Amino acid sequence: MKKFTAMLLVGVMTAGMLAGCGSSTGSTATSATSGASEATATDSAASDASATQTASASAPDWSGYDSLIKEIKSDTDLVDREAKMHQAEDMLMATGAVLPIYYYNDLYMQKTDVDGIYSTIFGTKFFMYATKKSGDKTLKLCLASEPDHLDPALNSSVDGACLASNSFVGLYVSDKDGKYQPALADGEPKVSDDGLTYTVTLKDGLKWSDGSALTAKDFEYSWKRAANPDTACDYAYLFDGFAKDGDSIDVKASDDGKTLTWKLAAPCPYMMSLLAFPVFMPVPQASVEAASDYQSNPGSWASEAGFVTDGAYTLKTWNHNESMVYVKNPNYYDAANVTMDELDFMLSSDDTAMLAAYNAGDLDYIDSVPNDEIATLKSQPDFHVADNLGTYYVGFNVNSSLFDGKTPEQADDMRLALSYLVDRQSIVDNIGQTNQEVATSFIPTGMSDGHGGIFKTDDDAYKYPVNGGYYDPAVNVDKAVELLKKAGYTFDDNNMLSADTPINITYLTNDGTGHVAIAQQIQQDFAQIGITMDIQQEDWQTFLNDRKSGNFDVAREGWLADYDDPVNMLEMFTSESGNNDCQLGK
Amino acid sequence: MTKYVVKRVLLAVVTLFLICLITFFAMNAIPGGPFNGEKAKSAAVMKVLNERYNLDKPVIVQFGYYMKNLLHGDFGVSLKTGRDIRQTINESFAISARIGAMAMVIAIIVGIVLGSIAALMRNKWPDRVIVFFATLATAMPSFVLASLLLLLFCIKLKWIPVWSSTSHNYILPVLSLSLYPMAYITRLTKTSMLDVLGQDYIRTARAKGVAGWKVIFKHALRNALIPVITYVGPMTASILTGSLVIEKIFTIGGLGSKFVDCITNRDYTMIMGTTIFLATLMVIMNLLSDLVYKLVDPRIKLE
């Protein structure tokens, strides 16, 4: 028996070592990838997958796209810049690699006696000016489970941005109409004629929640800290457009701490949108650096309740994964107008538990409900929907073996044909269920054009191919068949794909009721002309890995804009972007 | 006895090392990583993070670093949140253990009493009622019971809030957690008790005129408890470390959900921390139940 046990242990140990060796190889490959990307200095591929595919002969020619995006980012003529952004979207949509389904919106439930909560198109909610008919000064809410970081520079989630925006504030803030208003800034920024130098004067008497003075020097420190790669902020790239001052970005506070001046490398039409974004909010240097491990663990200072803030609230208690209690910050610049004394957050990712607490009267506001409850709840007066700036879409891997043997034009036609088969309205009606707008372009409705207008509006300078979009969203089987015939497929008299030229697609998605239901709808849509589609469901991390490394034919995708400018969504598809899951130019 | 304990402790150390080794290599073999997300991090950020946590080194080297830190009592910080692993485990275990201990005490006391009653009143109505409910409770998943309790007491009767930032009410989670082990212990006690009651020495004790209660409590129950102890040891370790389902339903920041979340997030340091913690607890509980055998039944020889 003892011998057997010893042998078993040795066996297990060997298996463990072998598994490790396999993984070690993968890890080494990662290092190689990182090294290569470092050499190019722009590669944002964050993949640890070693199986990245090589470019296929059927992939579209993507050589002009990267330079076009580069031109857009440095263009000083904003009208010309818009024209180039349309050109970039035209290029993208012509490949058919992106199949837009709908533009995101955001549902929430808010008790009818609550008023004054507003949200932005980025999904950020502001609770400080809420009122309750009962006169109660405590608002009880549930947005999601606890975010990874409460440091506004390190946060990367939408719910985390809500917490950051209620406890921190930057130079400007979005009001309920989506307009940017001065917060800590005293008036509008002064911009140089070339659009490259910004100067902002701060309001007088600004204070942190601990009573210490808040000055422009705090902004200088915070922005340099956020832009520094060592801090490892996800949104550090938002500082990429800043001019450089040595190793750092060019931002300087005046000696008296009253004004902040920064320089850009190229004019930035969406600067105000950035200035209201959490990563541009100040953090208190003394508190940040009081944590003993602040250099190796930059978010450490805000990992427990009681940290210093400059926003409407400070975090009084934090029972991890249970609750957070925020109380009013008397030193907030607009404290006189803050109507809610306390925000109590339930920390849960379980939308059934959220809805139960809401129905029991324990919560005033919830940000999510179970998908199968939407149909019942949507007729209630406390059910609300707000617009978001983003697109739910399906992405094709242009290097997939699905397109083997096709010319780039035929591969484009294949993808475009499949787009004509998808019943987007049915997806919105039966799965999304919150009256999402059916997408006819990749850039969502409502996004700014960079010079005072809306990008997705037909104007004198640009007309979309079909009724303000790239296609008519109605299902068009004949058009799909016609395009597939051009791509070399044969059909019988009933418009069914011939057995001689079959199409077998694998659709990659992560687990999630809505995502899988959309995949099933698309599966049915494709089946109407005899296309076979298998749905491959994977756990979140495996899914991300496979999608990033191009290990799929078709995958579910989605993008919520970080700031209000089309380039945020277009630059995803540059050949070196880590978000270019479609593998364009790779 | 001392020699036995020393031997078991040494074996436990080897076991824990093997668990560390297997877990470390297995978690590195599964696809994905702690810094992947819907939106990709830039190459510069990934480089900093990989270097900071030694993820740019071969796995065997990473394991070496990890074990070195572990021997210094350093479990590291969560790769996801930056929070100290030891502190996170301590805090969440305190919550899970409080609920779990209450559930276990209820399960053991009620389970043994009901099991004994069922055995002593075999085939009479109390036995049938107890067996019926025990079977039902064994078959019913905890999330069904938890949801039913929530619906009844929180939403319909409104006796208890579903969630509150100020008062934690642990009655419903404790009840939901205790029901399954209670039913299992009831069934185990009954079977074991019936077996013991048929033994010769019970008949001898009765023939010698030993009082009925003494026969049951001193001779029968004590021996009948051995299978229960075998079950209670690992079960306690499992219940004390929390339940994902119960924690999600009642919004409890316990340890149970951490076991699952850390794997979903590929939070390597958290995976190691929770695994080592659970394994240590399991090893200790198994050792304790072996030692308790000896106390309950002196005939058992520990070797």
PDB file of N, CA and C in Angstrom, chain A residues 263-314:
ATOM      1  N   LYS A 263       0.525  70.872 -22.572  1.00  0.00           N
ATOM      2  CA  LYS A 263       0.705  70.986 -24.022  1.00  0.00           C
ATOM      3  C   LYS A 263       0.396  69.649 -24.693  1.00  0.00           C
ATOM      4  N   LEU A 264      -0.208  69.750 -25.869  1.00  0.00           N
ATOM      5  CA  LEU A 264      -0.549  68.546 -26.623  1.00  0.00           C
ATOM      6  C   LEU A 264       0.354  68.432 -27.845  1.00  0.00           C
ATOM      7  N   ALA A 265       0.473  67.217 -28.356  1.00  0.00           N
ATOM      8  CA  ALA A 265       1.267  67.007 -29.569  1.00  0.00           C
ATOM      9  C   ALA A 265       0.437  67.371 -30.798  1.00  0.00           C
ATOM     10  N   ALA A 266      -0.896  67.212 -30.689  1.00  0.00           N
ATOM     11  CA  ALA A 266      -1.805  67.559 -31.785  1.00  0.00           C
ATOM     12  C   ALA A 266      -3.107  68.044 -31.162  1.00  0.00           C
ATOM     13  N   PRO A 267      -3.874  68.874 -31.857  1.00  0.00           N
ATOM     14  CA  PRO A 267      -5.133  69.346 -31.267  1.00  0.00           C
ATOM     15  C   PRO A 267      -6.047  68.167 -30.921  1.00  0.00           C
ATOM     16  N   CYS A 268      -6.778  68.322 -29.850  1.00  0.00           N
ATOM     17  CA  CYS A 268      -7.622  67.220 -29.384  1.00  0.00           C
ATOM     18  C   CYS A 268      -9.063  67.720 -29.268  1.00  0.00           C
ATOM     19  N   PRO A 269      -9.915  67.372 -30.238  1.00  0.00           N
ATOM     20  CA  PRO A 269     -11.284  67.892 -30.216  1.00  0.00           C
ATOM     21  C   PRO A 269     -12.118  67.355 -29.049  1.00  0.00           C
ATOM     22  N   TYR A 270     -11.669  66.285 -28.423  1.00  0.00           N
ATOM     23  CA  TYR A 270     -12.450  65.684 -27.336  1.00  0.00           C
ATOM     24  C   TYR A 270     -11.799  65.927 -25.971  1.00  0.00           C
ATOM     25  N   MET A 271     -11.023  67.005 -25.878  1.00  0.00           N
ATOM     26  CA  MET A 271     -10.294  67.281 -24.623  1.00  0.00           C
ATOM     27  C   MET A 271     -11.246  67.404 -23.431  1.00  0.00           C
ATOM     28  N   MET A 272     -12.394  68.058 -23.617  1.00  0.00           N
ATOM     29  CA  MET A 272     -13.308  68.256 -22.483  1.00  0.00           C
ATOM     30  C   MET A 272     -13.842  66.910 -21.982  1.00  0.00           C
ATOM     31  N   SER A 273     -14.088  66.006 -22.930  1.00  0.00           N
ATOM     32  CA  SER A 273     -14.562  64.671 -22.558  1.00  0.00           C
ATOM     33  C   SER A 273     -13.512  63.969 -21.691  1.00  0.00           C
ATOM     34  N   LEU A 274     -12.232  64.167 -22.050  1.00  0.00           N
ATOM     35  CA  LEU A 274     -11.148  63.547 -21.270  1.00  0.00           C
ATOM     36  C   LEU A 274     -11.047  64.173 -19.884  1.00  0.00           C
ATOM     37  N   LEU A 275     -11.203  65.506 -19.828  1.00  0.00           N
ATOM     38  CA  LEU A 275     -10.999  66.197 -18.553  1.00  0.00           C
ATOM     39  C   LEU A 275     -12.033  65.796 -17.497  1.00  0.00           C
ATOM     40  N   ALA A 276     -13.164  65.258 -17.963  1.00  0.00           N
ATOM     41  CA  ALA A 276     -14.179  64.806 -17.011  1.00  0.00           C
ATOM     42  C   ALA A 276     -14.036  63.314 -16.699  1.00  0.00           C
ATOM     43  N   PHE A 277     -13.083  62.662 -17.355  1.00  0.00           N
ATOM     44  CA  PHE A 277     -12.895  61.209 -17.209  1.00  0.00           C
ATOM     45  C   PHE A 277     -12.117  60.916 -15.909  1.00  0.00           C
ATOM     46  N   PRO A 278     -12.467  59.821 -15.190  1.00  0.00           N
ATOM     47  CA  PRO A 278     -11.824  59.566 -13.888  1.00  0.00           C
ATOM     48  C   PRO A 278     -10.302  59.606 -13.881  1.00  0.00           C
ATOM     49  N   VAL A 279      -9.654  59.124 -14.956  1.00  0.00           N
ATOM     50  CA  VAL A 279      -8.190  59.065 -14.922  1.00  0.00           C
ATOM     51  C   VAL A 279      -7.569  60.474 -14.857  1.00  0.00           C
ATOM     52  N   PHE A 280      -8.371  61.507 -15.190  1.00  0.00           N
ATOM     53  CA  PHE A 280      -7.879  62.886 -15.119  1.00  0.00           C
ATOM     54  C   PHE A 280      -8.234  63.561 -13.788  1.00  0.00           C
ATOM     55  N   MET A 281      -8.809  62.798 -12.853  1.00  0.00           N
ATOM     56  CA  MET A 281      -9.140  63.377 -11.545  1.00  0.00           C
ATOM     57  C   MET A 281      -7.892  63.364 -10.662  1.00  0.00           C
ATOM     58  N   PRO A 282      -7.779  64.324  -9.746  1.00  0.00           N
ATOM     59  CA  PRO A 282      -6.569  64.361  -8.927  1.00  0.00           C
ATOM     60  C   PRO A 282      -6.624  63.339  -7.783  1.00  0.00           C
ATOM     61  N   VAL A 283      -5.450  62.876  -7.371  1.00  0.00           N
ATOM     62  CA  VAL A 283      -5.353  62.012  -6.185  1.00  0.00           C
ATOM     63  C   VAL A 283      -4.377  62.686  -5.211  1.00  0.00           C
ATOM     64  N   PRO A 284      -4.590  62.515  -3.904  1.00  0.00           N
ATOM     65  CA  PRO A 284      -3.745  63.227  -2.936  1.00  0.00           C
ATOM     66  C   PRO A 284      -2.372  62.564  -2.767  1.00  0.00           C
ATOM     67  N   GLN A 285      -1.345  63.252  -3.174  1.00  0.00           N
ATOM     68  CA  GLN A 285       0.011  62.675  -3.165  1.00  0.00           C
ATOM     69  C   GLN A 285       0.394  62.144  -1.786  1.00  0.00           C
ATOM     70  N   ALA A 286       0.100  62.940  -0.741  1.00  0.00           N
ATOM     71  CA  ALA A 286       0.518  62.531   0.606  1.00  0.00           C
ATOM     72  C   ALA A 286      -0.111  61.192   0.982  1.00  0.00           C
ATOM     73  N   SER A 287      -1.388  61.012   0.650  1.00  0.00           N
ATOM     74  CA  SER A 287      -2.070  59.752   0.990  1.00  0.00           C
ATOM     75  C   SER A 287      -1.549  58.607   0.136  1.00  0.00           C
ATOM     76  N   VAL A 288      -1.388  58.898  -1.159  1.00  0.00           N
ATOM     77  CA  VAL A 288      -0.938  57.844  -2.079  1.00  0.00           C
ATOM     78  C   VAL A 288       0.408  57.298  -1.611  1.00  0.00           C
ATOM     79  N   GLU A 289       1.298  58.217  -1.257  1.00  0.00           N
ATOM     80  CA  GLU A 289       2.662  57.792  -0.933  1.00  0.00           C
ATOM     81  C   GLU A 289       2.823  57.425   0.540  1.00  0.00           C
ATOM     82  N   ALA A 290       1.748  57.542   1.297  1.00  0.00           N
ATOM     83  CA  ALA A 290       1.817  57.113   2.701  1.00  0.00           C
ATOM     84  C   ALA A 290       1.759  55.587   2.805  1.00  0.00           C
ATOM     85  N   ALA A 291       1.211  54.940   1.763  1.00  0.00           N
ATOM     86  CA  ALA A 291       1.162  53.470   1.772  1.00  0.00           C
ATOM     87  C   ALA A 291       2.586  52.953   1.556  1.00  0.00           C
ATOM     88  N   SER A 292       3.015  52.030   2.413  1.00  0.00           N
ATOM     89  CA  SER A 292       4.410  51.587   2.363  1.00  0.00           C
ATOM     90  C   SER A 292       4.767  50.934   1.027  1.00  0.00           C
ATOM     91  N   ASP A 293       3.774  50.305   0.388  1.00  0.00           N
ATOM     92  CA  ASP A 293       4.067  49.578  -0.860  1.00  0.00           C
ATOM     93  C   ASP A 293       3.558  50.342  -2.083  1.00  0.00           C
ATOM     94  N   TYR A 294       3.482  51.679  -1.996  1.00  0.00           N
ATOM     95  CA  TYR A 294       2.822  52.427  -3.072  1.00  0.00           C
ATOM     96  C   TYR A 294       3.513  52.282  -4.423  1.00  0.00           C
ATOM     97  N   GLN A 295       4.831  51.988  -4.412  1.00  0.00           N
ATOM     98  CA  GLN A 295       5.511  51.872  -5.697  1.00  0.00           C
ATOM     99  C   GLN A 295       5.204  50.545  -6.406  1.00  0.00           C
ATOM    100  N   SER A 296       5.100  49.473  -5.611  1.00  0.00           N
ATOM    101  CA  SER A 296       4.800  48.184  -6.233  1.00  0.00           C
ATOM    102  C   SER A 296       3.292  47.918  -6.287  1.00  0.00           C
ATOM    103  N   ASN A 297       2.526  48.673  -5.520  1.00  0.00           N
ATOM    104  CA  ASN A 297       1.087  48.451  -5.455  1.00  0.00           C
ATOM    105  C   ASN A 297       0.405  49.821  -5.398  1.00  0.00           C
ATOM    106  N   PRO A 298       0.346  50.513  -6.568  1.00  0.00           N
ATOM    107  CA  PRO A 298      -0.050  51.925  -6.566  1.00  0.00           C
ATOM    108  C   PRO A 298      -1.454  52.202  -6.026  1.00  0.00           C
ATOM    109  N   GLY A 299      -2.343  51.212  -6.085  1.00  0.00           N
ATOM    110  CA  GLY A 299      -3.723  51.454  -5.627  1.00  0.00           C
ATOM    111  C   GLY A 299      -3.919  51.183  -4.149  1.00  0.00           C
ATOM    112  N   SER A 300      -2.843  50.826  -3.463  1.00  0.00           N
ATOM    113  CA  SER A 300      -2.906  50.404  -2.073  1.00  0.00           C
ATOM    114  C   SER A 300      -3.581  51.429  -1.152  1.00  0.00           C
ATOM    115  N   TRP A 301      -3.327  52.727  -1.412  1.00  0.00           N
ATOM    116  CA  TRP A 301      -3.847  53.777  -0.533  1.00  0.00           C
ATOM    117  C   TRP A 301      -5.371  53.824  -0.502  1.00  0.00           C
ATOM    118  N   ALA A 302      -6.023  53.324  -1.572  1.00  0.00           N
ATOM    119  CA  ALA A 302      -7.488  53.400  -1.629  1.00  0.00           C
ATOM    120  C   ALA A 302      -8.111  52.015  -1.567  1.00  0.00           C
ATOM    121  N   SER A 303      -7.423  51.095  -0.886  1.00  0.00           N
ATOM    122  CA  SER A 303      -7.966  49.727  -0.852  1.00  0.00           C
ATOM    123  C   SER A 303      -8.805  49.456   0.393  1.00  0.00           C
ATOM    124  N   GLU A 304      -8.885  50.436   1.290  1.00  0.00           N
ATOM    125  CA  GLU A 304      -9.780  50.314   2.451  1.00  0.00           C
ATOM    126  C   GLU A 304     -10.511  51.644   2.632  1.00  0.00           C
ATOM    127  N   ALA A 305     -11.569  51.642   3.427  1.00  0.00           N
ATOM    128  CA  ALA A 305     -12.347  52.864   3.642  1.00  0.00           C
ATOM    129  C   ALA A 305     -11.494  53.929   4.333  1.00  0.00           C
ATOM    130  N   GLY A 306     -11.918  55.171   4.190  1.00  0.00           N
ATOM    131  CA  GLY A 306     -11.261  56.251   4.924  1.00  0.00           C
ATOM    132  C   GLY A 306     -10.237  57.032   4.138  1.00  0.00           C
ATOM    133  N   PHE A 307     -10.042  56.714   2.869  1.00  0.00           N
ATOM    134  CA  PHE A 307      -9.027  57.432   2.091  1.00  0.00           C
ATOM    135  C   PHE A 307      -9.536  58.838   1.726  1.00  0.00           C
ATOM    136  N   VAL A 308      -8.573  59.705   1.471  1.00  0.00           N
ATOM    137  CA  VAL A 308      -8.881  61.111   1.207  1.00  0.00           C
ATOM    138  C   VAL A 308      -9.400  61.277  -0.230  1.00  0.00           C
ATOM    139  N   THR A 309     -10.471  62.061  -0.374  1.00  0.00           N
ATOM    140  CA  THR A 309     -11.039  62.312  -1.709  1.00  0.00           C
ATOM    141  C   THR A 309     -11.267  63.821  -1.893  1.00  0.00           C
ATOM    142  N   ASP A 310     -11.700  64.194  -3.083  1.00  0.00           N
ATOM    143  CA  ASP A 310     -12.046  65.608  -3.296  1.00  0.00           C
ATOM    144  C   ASP A 310     -13.447  65.745  -3.866  1.00  0.00           C
ATOM    145  N   GLY A 311     -14.173  64.631  -3.959  1.00  0.00           N
ATOM    146  CA  GLY A 311     -15.500  64.652  -4.578  1.00  0.00           C
ATOM    147  C   GLY A 311     -16.613  64.842  -3.560  1.00  0.00           C
ATOM    148  N   ALA A 312     -17.834  64.528  -4.007  1.00  0.00           N
ATOM    149  CA  ALA A 312     -19.010  64.779  -3.177  1.00  0.00           C
ATOM    150  C   ALA A 312     -19.049  63.886  -1.928  1.00  0.00           C
ATOM    151  N   TYR A 313     -18.420  62.725  -2.003  1.00  0.00           N
ATOM    152  CA  TYR A 313     -18.505  61.773  -0.881  1.00  0.00           C
ATOM    153  C   TYR A 313     -17.139  61.187  -0.524  1.00  0.00           C
ATOM    154  N   THR A 314     -17.063  60.712   0.717  1.00  0.00           N
ATOM    155  CA  THR A 314     -15.900  59.916   1.114  1.00  0.00           C
ATOM    156  C   THR A 314     -16.414  58.561   1.595  1.00  0.00           C
TER     157      THR A 314
END
